[in-house]
Amino acid sequence: MIVTTRELFKHAYGKYAIGAYNINNLEQTMGLFQGNIDSKAPFIVQLSKGARSYTNKLMLEAMIKTADKIFPESVFAVHLDHGDEATCMDCIASGFYSSVMIDASAEPFEKNIEITKRVVDAAHAKGLVVEAELGKLGGVEEHVKVSESDAKLTDPAQAEEFVKKTGCDSLACAIGTSHGAFKFSGSQGLHFDVLEQIQKRLPNFPLVMHGSSSVPQDEVERINKAGGQLKGAKGVDANQFRRAAQLGVTKINIDTDGRLVWCRVHREAFRDDPANFDLRPPGKVFMKEYAKFIAGKNEKLGSAGQLDAVRALVKK
Ligand code: G3H
Ligand code: 13P
Ligand code: ZN
């Protein structure tokens, strides 16, 4: 069942966070739905601009609609990840998405407000909800590249003003994370002090944490042992998710870790069976491993076991 993130956030706020997972293909879609059903968790399927143009955006929509039929117990939102204004408008017009993210965080404050407000007005008119972003995460996204020195934590006073002026429904804050597999070079971590201040200024308002992959070291080791070259990859400690959730983070974005699962499964499969050229044996292993991975993340997020309660709430 497709719901909006507003409904999911209402149930989760202050208690746990909803996992927001990016998908690009059939195997990820099947593993994602299976893993959420296995762990009885509500979730968010995210589609990036890059995912929408990987094959054809309609293919992704069809896969999600079909997965909804294959897994009728599932409760999830369909969300555009890191949209620009034109992509947000396209998703709003499509009638398929339940929420969009407008990411104008690379623009100056006033321009970010202006663009975000236009998207909010268009989305609200059609019953969709909007995630916006303020502050600059480090790392690489599809249409924005931010170096570590340019990354900028969200200013709590600006966050309050931004939400008031734009009417957005949730806010992605920069609190020390970055996208990709190389998040921290030393002992840096999440800035809970900044998060606390944002929550004080925006009580009961859903916050979003991007760049939340953990980059498990055993996964990196296995990839490197099977021929990969990921040196110095490091991520967010998943044991900090619950503390972030208590401080208002209701959506936690994870993409890179899933790609690592894909990379490990396929590298090991071809190393261990070099004569194989059939895509299905590794594909089957990946779907199983991805489902296991999703269920494990949901335990850390606290969303595992919440599915029945959320379904009862949205059916009221
Ligand atoms: O934050 C970006 C997400 O990980 C999506 O990545 O734009 O390469 O699909 P992508
Ligand atoms: P990771 O690169 O840490 O998985 O972050 C994903 C993300 O923020 C998607 O919007
Ligand atoms: Zn992101």
Coordinates of C-alpha atoms and ligand atoms in Angstrom, one line a residue:
M1 CA 0.0 0.0 0.0
I2 CA 1.4 3.4 -1.0
V3 CA 1.1 6.1 1.6
T4 CA 2.6 9.5 2.1
T5 CA 5.7 10.1 4.3
R6 CA 3.5 12.4 6.4
E7 CA 1.6 9.3 7.7
L8 CA 4.8 7.3 8.3
F9 CA 6.4 10.2 10.1
K10 CA 3.4 10.8 12.4
H11 CA 3.8 7.3 13.8
A12 CA 7.6 7.3 13.9
Y13 CA 8.4 10.8 15.3
G14 CA 10.6 10.7 18.4
K15 CA 10.6 6.9 18.6
Y16 CA 12.2 5.4 15.5
A17 CA 13.3 6.3 11.9
I18 CA 11.9 5.1 8.6
G19 CA 14.5 3.6 6.3
A20 CA 14.6 5.3 2.9
Y21 CA 16.3 3.0 0.3
N22 CA 17.2 3.8 -3.3
I23 CA 16.4 1.4 -6.0
N24 CA 17.5 1.1 -9.6
N25 CA 16.6 -2.4 -10.8
L26 CA 14.5 -5.5 -10.4
E27 CA 16.7 -7.3 -8.0
Q28 CA 16.9 -4.4 -5.6
T29 CA 13.2 -4.0 -5.8
M30 CA 12.5 -7.6 -4.9
G31 CA 15.1 -7.7 -2.1
L32 CA 13.8 -4.4 -0.7
F33 CA 10.2 -5.5 -0.4
Q34 CA 11.1 -8.9 0.9
G35 CA 13.4 -7.5 3.5
N36 CA 10.8 -5.1 4.8
I37 CA 8.1 -7.8 5.0
D38 CA 10.6 -10.1 6.7
S39 CA 11.3 -7.5 9.4
K40 CA 7.7 -6.1 9.4
A41 CA 8.7 -2.6 8.7
P42 CA 7.1 0.4 6.9
F43 CA 9.6 2.0 4.5
I44 CA 10.3 4.6 1.8
V45 CA 11.3 3.6 -1.8
Q46 CA 13.5 6.4 -3.2
L47 CA 14.2 7.1 -6.9
S48 CA 17.0 9.5 -7.8
K49 CA 17.2 11.4 -11.0
G50 CA 20.0 9.0 -12.1
A51 CA 17.8 6.0 -11.3
R52 CA 14.9 7.5 -13.4
S53 CA 17.2 7.8 -16.4
Y54 CA 19.1 4.5 -15.9
T55 CA 16.6 2.8 -18.2
N56 CA 13.2 4.5 -18.3
K57 CA 11.4 6.1 -15.4
L58 CA 8.2 4.2 -16.3
M59 CA 10.0 0.9 -15.8
L60 CA 10.7 1.8 -12.2
E61 CA 7.1 2.8 -11.6
A62 CA 5.9 -0.5 -13.1
M63 CA 8.3 -2.5 -10.9
I64 CA 7.1 -0.7 -7.8
K65 CA 3.4 -1.2 -8.7
T66 CA 4.0 -4.9 -9.4
A67 CA 6.0 -5.3 -6.1
D68 CA 3.0 -3.8 -4.3
K69 CA 0.9 -6.6 -5.8
I70 CA 3.4 -9.3 -5.0
F71 CA 3.8 -8.1 -1.4
P72 CA 0.3 -6.8 -0.5
E73 CA 1.1 -6.5 3.2
S74 CA 3.7 -3.8 2.5
V75 CA 3.2 -0.2 3.5
F76 CA 5.5 2.3 1.9
A77 CA 6.0 5.8 0.4
V78 CA 7.4 6.5 -3.1
H79 CA 9.8 9.4 -3.0
L80 CA 11.9 11.4 -5.4
D81 CA 15.4 11.7 -4.0
H82 CA 17.4 14.9 -4.6
G83 CA 15.2 16.4 -7.2
D84 CA 15.7 19.7 -9.1
E85 CA 12.6 21.8 -9.7
A86 CA 11.8 20.4 -13.2
T87 CA 12.1 16.7 -12.0
C88 CA 9.9 17.5 -8.9
M89 CA 7.2 19.0 -11.2
D90 CA 7.4 16.0 -13.5
C91 CA 7.0 13.6 -10.5
I92 CA 4.1 15.7 -9.1
A93 CA 2.4 15.6 -12.5
S94 CA 2.9 11.9 -12.9
G95 CA 0.4 11.0 -10.1
F96 CA 2.6 8.1 -9.0
Y97 CA 4.9 9.6 -6.3
S98 CA 3.7 10.3 -2.8
S99 CA 6.5 12.7 -2.0
V100 CA 9.3 14.6 -3.6
M101 CA 12.6 16.1 -2.4
I102 CA 13.5 19.4 -3.8
D103 CA 17.3 19.9 -3.3
A104 CA 18.2 23.5 -3.9
S105 CA 20.7 23.4 -1.1
A106 CA 23.5 24.5 -3.4
E107 CA 21.7 27.8 -4.0
P108 CA 21.9 30.9 -1.7
F109 CA 19.4 30.8 1.2
E110 CA 16.8 33.2 -0.4
K111 CA 16.9 31.3 -3.7
N112 CA 16.6 28.0 -2.0
I113 CA 13.5 29.3 -0.2
E114 CA 12.0 30.6 -3.5
I115 CA 12.5 27.4 -5.4
T116 CA 11.4 25.2 -2.5
K117 CA 8.2 27.3 -2.0
R118 CA 7.2 26.8 -5.7
V119 CA 7.6 23.0 -5.4
V120 CA 5.7 23.0 -2.1
D121 CA 2.8 24.9 -3.6
A122 CA 2.6 22.6 -6.6
A123 CA 2.9 19.4 -4.5
H124 CA 0.4 20.4 -1.8
A125 CA -2.2 21.3 -4.5
K126 CA -2.0 17.6 -5.5
G127 CA -1.8 16.1 -2.0
L128 CA 1.9 15.3 -2.1
V129 CA 4.4 16.2 0.6
V130 CA 7.8 17.8 0.2
E131 CA 11.2 17.2 1.7
A132 CA 13.6 20.2 1.3
E133 CA 17.3 20.5 2.2
L134 CA 19.3 23.2 4.0
G135 CA 23.0 23.1 4.6
K136 CA 25.6 21.3 2.5
L137 CA 26.5 17.7 2.9
G138 CA 29.9 16.6 1.6
G139 CA 30.3 14.0 -1.1
V140 CA 28.9 13.4 -4.5
E141 CA 25.3 13.4 -5.6
E142 CA 24.1 13.1 -9.1
H143 CA 23.8 16.8 -9.9
V144 CA 25.8 18.4 -7.0
K145 CA 29.4 17.7 -5.9
V146 CA 30.5 19.2 -2.6
S147 CA 34.0 19.0 -1.4
E148 CA 34.7 18.4 2.4
S149 CA 35.9 22.0 2.8
D150 CA 32.7 23.4 1.2
A151 CA 30.3 21.2 3.3
K152 CA 28.3 23.3 5.7
L153 CA 26.3 22.2 8.7
T154 CA 22.7 23.4 8.9
D155 CA 22.2 26.6 10.9
P156 CA 19.4 26.0 13.4
A157 CA 18.0 29.6 13.2
Q158 CA 18.0 29.5 9.4
A159 CA 16.2 26.1 9.5
E160 CA 13.4 27.6 11.5
E161 CA 13.0 30.5 9.1
F162 CA 13.3 28.2 6.1
V163 CA 10.5 25.9 7.2
K164 CA 8.2 28.8 8.1
K165 CA 8.8 30.5 4.8
T166 CA 8.6 27.5 2.5
G167 CA 5.9 25.4 4.2
C168 CA 7.9 22.2 3.5
D169 CA 6.9 19.0 5.3
S170 CA 10.3 17.7 6.3
L171 CA 13.8 19.0 6.3
A172 CA 17.1 17.3 5.3
C173 CA 19.8 18.7 7.6
A174 CA 23.5 18.6 7.2
I175 CA 24.8 17.3 10.6
G176 CA 28.2 15.9 9.6
T177 CA 27.3 13.0 7.2
S178 CA 28.2 12.9 3.5
H179 CA 27.2 10.8 0.5
G180 CA 29.1 7.8 -0.7
A181 CA 31.6 5.3 0.8
F182 CA 34.2 7.7 2.1
K183 CA 32.5 9.8 4.8
F184 CA 35.0 10.3 7.5
S185 CA 38.8 10.6 7.3
G186 CA 39.4 10.6 11.1
S187 CA 37.2 10.3 14.2
Q188 CA 34.5 12.8 13.0
G189 CA 30.9 11.8 13.5
L190 CA 27.4 13.1 13.8
H191 CA 26.8 16.6 15.3
F192 CA 24.1 15.8 17.8
D193 CA 24.6 19.3 19.3
V194 CA 23.3 20.9 16.1
L195 CA 20.5 18.3 15.8
E196 CA 19.4 19.2 19.3
Q197 CA 19.3 22.9 18.5
I198 CA 17.3 22.3 15.3
Q199 CA 14.8 20.1 17.2
K200 CA 14.3 22.9 19.8
R201 CA 13.5 25.4 17.1
L202 CA 11.3 22.9 15.2
P203 CA 9.6 20.7 17.7
N204 CA 7.6 17.8 16.3
F205 CA 8.9 18.6 12.8
P206 CA 10.3 15.6 10.9
L207 CA 14.0 15.8 10.1
V208 CA 15.9 13.8 7.5
M209 CA 19.4 12.4 7.6
H210 CA 21.1 11.8 4.3
G211 CA 24.4 10.1 3.8
S212 CA 23.6 7.5 6.4
S213 CA 25.3 4.4 5.1
S214 CA 27.6 2.6 7.6
V215 CA 30.0 1.2 5.1
P216 CA 30.5 -2.0 7.1
Q217 CA 34.2 -2.8 7.3
D218 CA 33.7 -6.6 6.8
E219 CA 31.8 -5.8 3.6
V220 CA 34.7 -3.6 2.4
E221 CA 37.2 -6.3 3.3
R222 CA 35.3 -8.9 1.4
I223 CA 35.0 -6.7 -1.7
N224 CA 38.8 -5.9 -1.6
K225 CA 39.6 -9.6 -1.1
A226 CA 37.6 -10.4 -4.2
G227 CA 39.5 -7.8 -6.4
G228 CA 37.9 -4.5 -5.3
Q229 CA 39.9 -1.4 -4.4
L230 CA 38.0 0.5 -1.7
K231 CA 40.7 1.9 0.5
G232 CA 39.7 3.9 3.6
A233 CA 36.0 3.7 3.1
K234 CA 34.2 4.6 6.3
G235 CA 30.6 5.4 7.3
V236 CA 28.1 6.3 10.0
D237 CA 27.8 4.1 13.2
A238 CA 24.3 2.5 12.8
N239 CA 24.1 2.4 16.6
Q240 CA 23.6 6.2 16.5
F241 CA 20.3 6.0 14.5
R242 CA 18.1 5.6 17.5
R243 CA 19.6 8.7 19.3
A244 CA 19.1 10.7 16.1
A245 CA 15.5 9.4 15.9
Q246 CA 14.8 10.6 19.5
L247 CA 16.0 14.1 18.3
G248 CA 13.5 14.3 15.5
V249 CA 15.1 12.4 12.6
T250 CA 12.3 10.3 11.1
K251 CA 13.8 9.4 7.8
I252 CA 17.3 7.9 7.3
N253 CA 18.7 7.6 3.7
I254 CA 20.7 4.6 2.8
D255 CA 22.0 3.8 -0.7
T256 CA 25.7 3.2 -0.7
D257 CA 25.5 0.2 1.7
G258 CA 23.2 -1.6 -0.7
R259 CA 25.6 -1.0 -3.5
L260 CA 28.3 -2.6 -1.4
V261 CA 26.2 -5.7 -1.0
W262 CA 25.7 -5.8 -4.7
C263 CA 29.4 -5.3 -5.4
R264 CA 30.4 -8.0 -2.8
V265 CA 28.0 -10.6 -4.1
H266 CA 28.9 -10.2 -7.7
R267 CA 32.7 -10.0 -7.2
E268 CA 32.6 -13.1 -5.0
A269 CA 30.3 -15.0 -7.4
F270 CA 32.6 -14.4 -10.4
R271 CA 35.7 -15.1 -8.4
D272 CA 34.4 -18.3 -7.1
D273 CA 32.8 -19.5 -10.3
P274 CA 34.9 -18.0 -13.1
A275 CA 33.3 -20.3 -15.7
N276 CA 29.8 -18.9 -15.0
F277 CA 28.3 -16.3 -17.4
D278 CA 24.7 -16.7 -16.3
L279 CA 23.3 -13.6 -14.6
R280 CA 20.8 -15.4 -12.5
P281 CA 22.9 -17.3 -10.0
P282 CA 24.5 -14.1 -8.5
G283 CA 21.2 -12.2 -9.0
K284 CA 19.4 -14.8 -6.8
V285 CA 22.1 -14.6 -4.1
F286 CA 21.9 -10.7 -4.3
M287 CA 18.1 -10.6 -3.8
K288 CA 18.5 -12.8 -0.7
E289 CA 21.4 -10.9 0.7
Y290 CA 19.7 -7.6 0.0
A291 CA 16.6 -8.6 1.9
K292 CA 18.8 -9.7 4.8
F293 CA 20.6 -6.4 4.7
I294 CA 17.3 -4.4 4.7
A295 CA 16.0 -6.3 7.6
G296 CA 19.2 -5.7 9.6
K297 CA 19.1 -2.0 8.9
N298 CA 15.4 -1.8 10.0
E299 CA 16.4 -3.4 13.4
K300 CA 19.0 -0.5 13.8
L301 CA 16.5 2.1 12.8
G302 CA 13.8 0.8 15.1
S303 CA 11.3 0.5 12.2
A304 CA 11.3 -3.3 12.4
G305 CA 8.1 -4.7 13.9
Q306 CA 6.1 -1.4 13.4
L307 CA 4.3 -2.5 10.2
D308 CA 1.0 -3.7 11.8
A309 CA 0.7 -0.5 13.9
V310 CA 1.3 1.7 10.9
R311 CA -1.1 -0.2 8.8
A312 CA -3.8 0.2 11.4
L313 CA -3.1 3.9 11.6
V314 CA -3.3 4.6 7.9
K315 CA -6.5 2.5 7.5
K316 CA -8.4 4.6 10.0
Ligands
G3H1 O1 22.3 10.8 -2.7 C1 22.3 10.2 -3.7 C2 21.8 8.8 -3.8 O2 22.8 7.9 -3.2 C3 21.5 8.4 -5.2 O3 22.6 8.2 -6.0 O4 22.2 9.8 -7.8 O5 23.8 8.0 -8.1 O6 21.4 7.5 -8.0 P1 22.5 8.4 -7.6
13P2 P1 24.6 7.1 1.4 O1 25.5 7.5 0.3 O2 25.3 7.3 2.7 O3 24.0 5.8 1.3 O4 23.4 8.2 1.4 C1 22.3 8.0 0.5 C2 21.5 9.2 0.4 O5 21.6 10.2 1.2 C3 20.4 9.2 -0.6 O6 19.8 10.5 -0.7
ZN3 ZN 21.0 12.1 -0.1

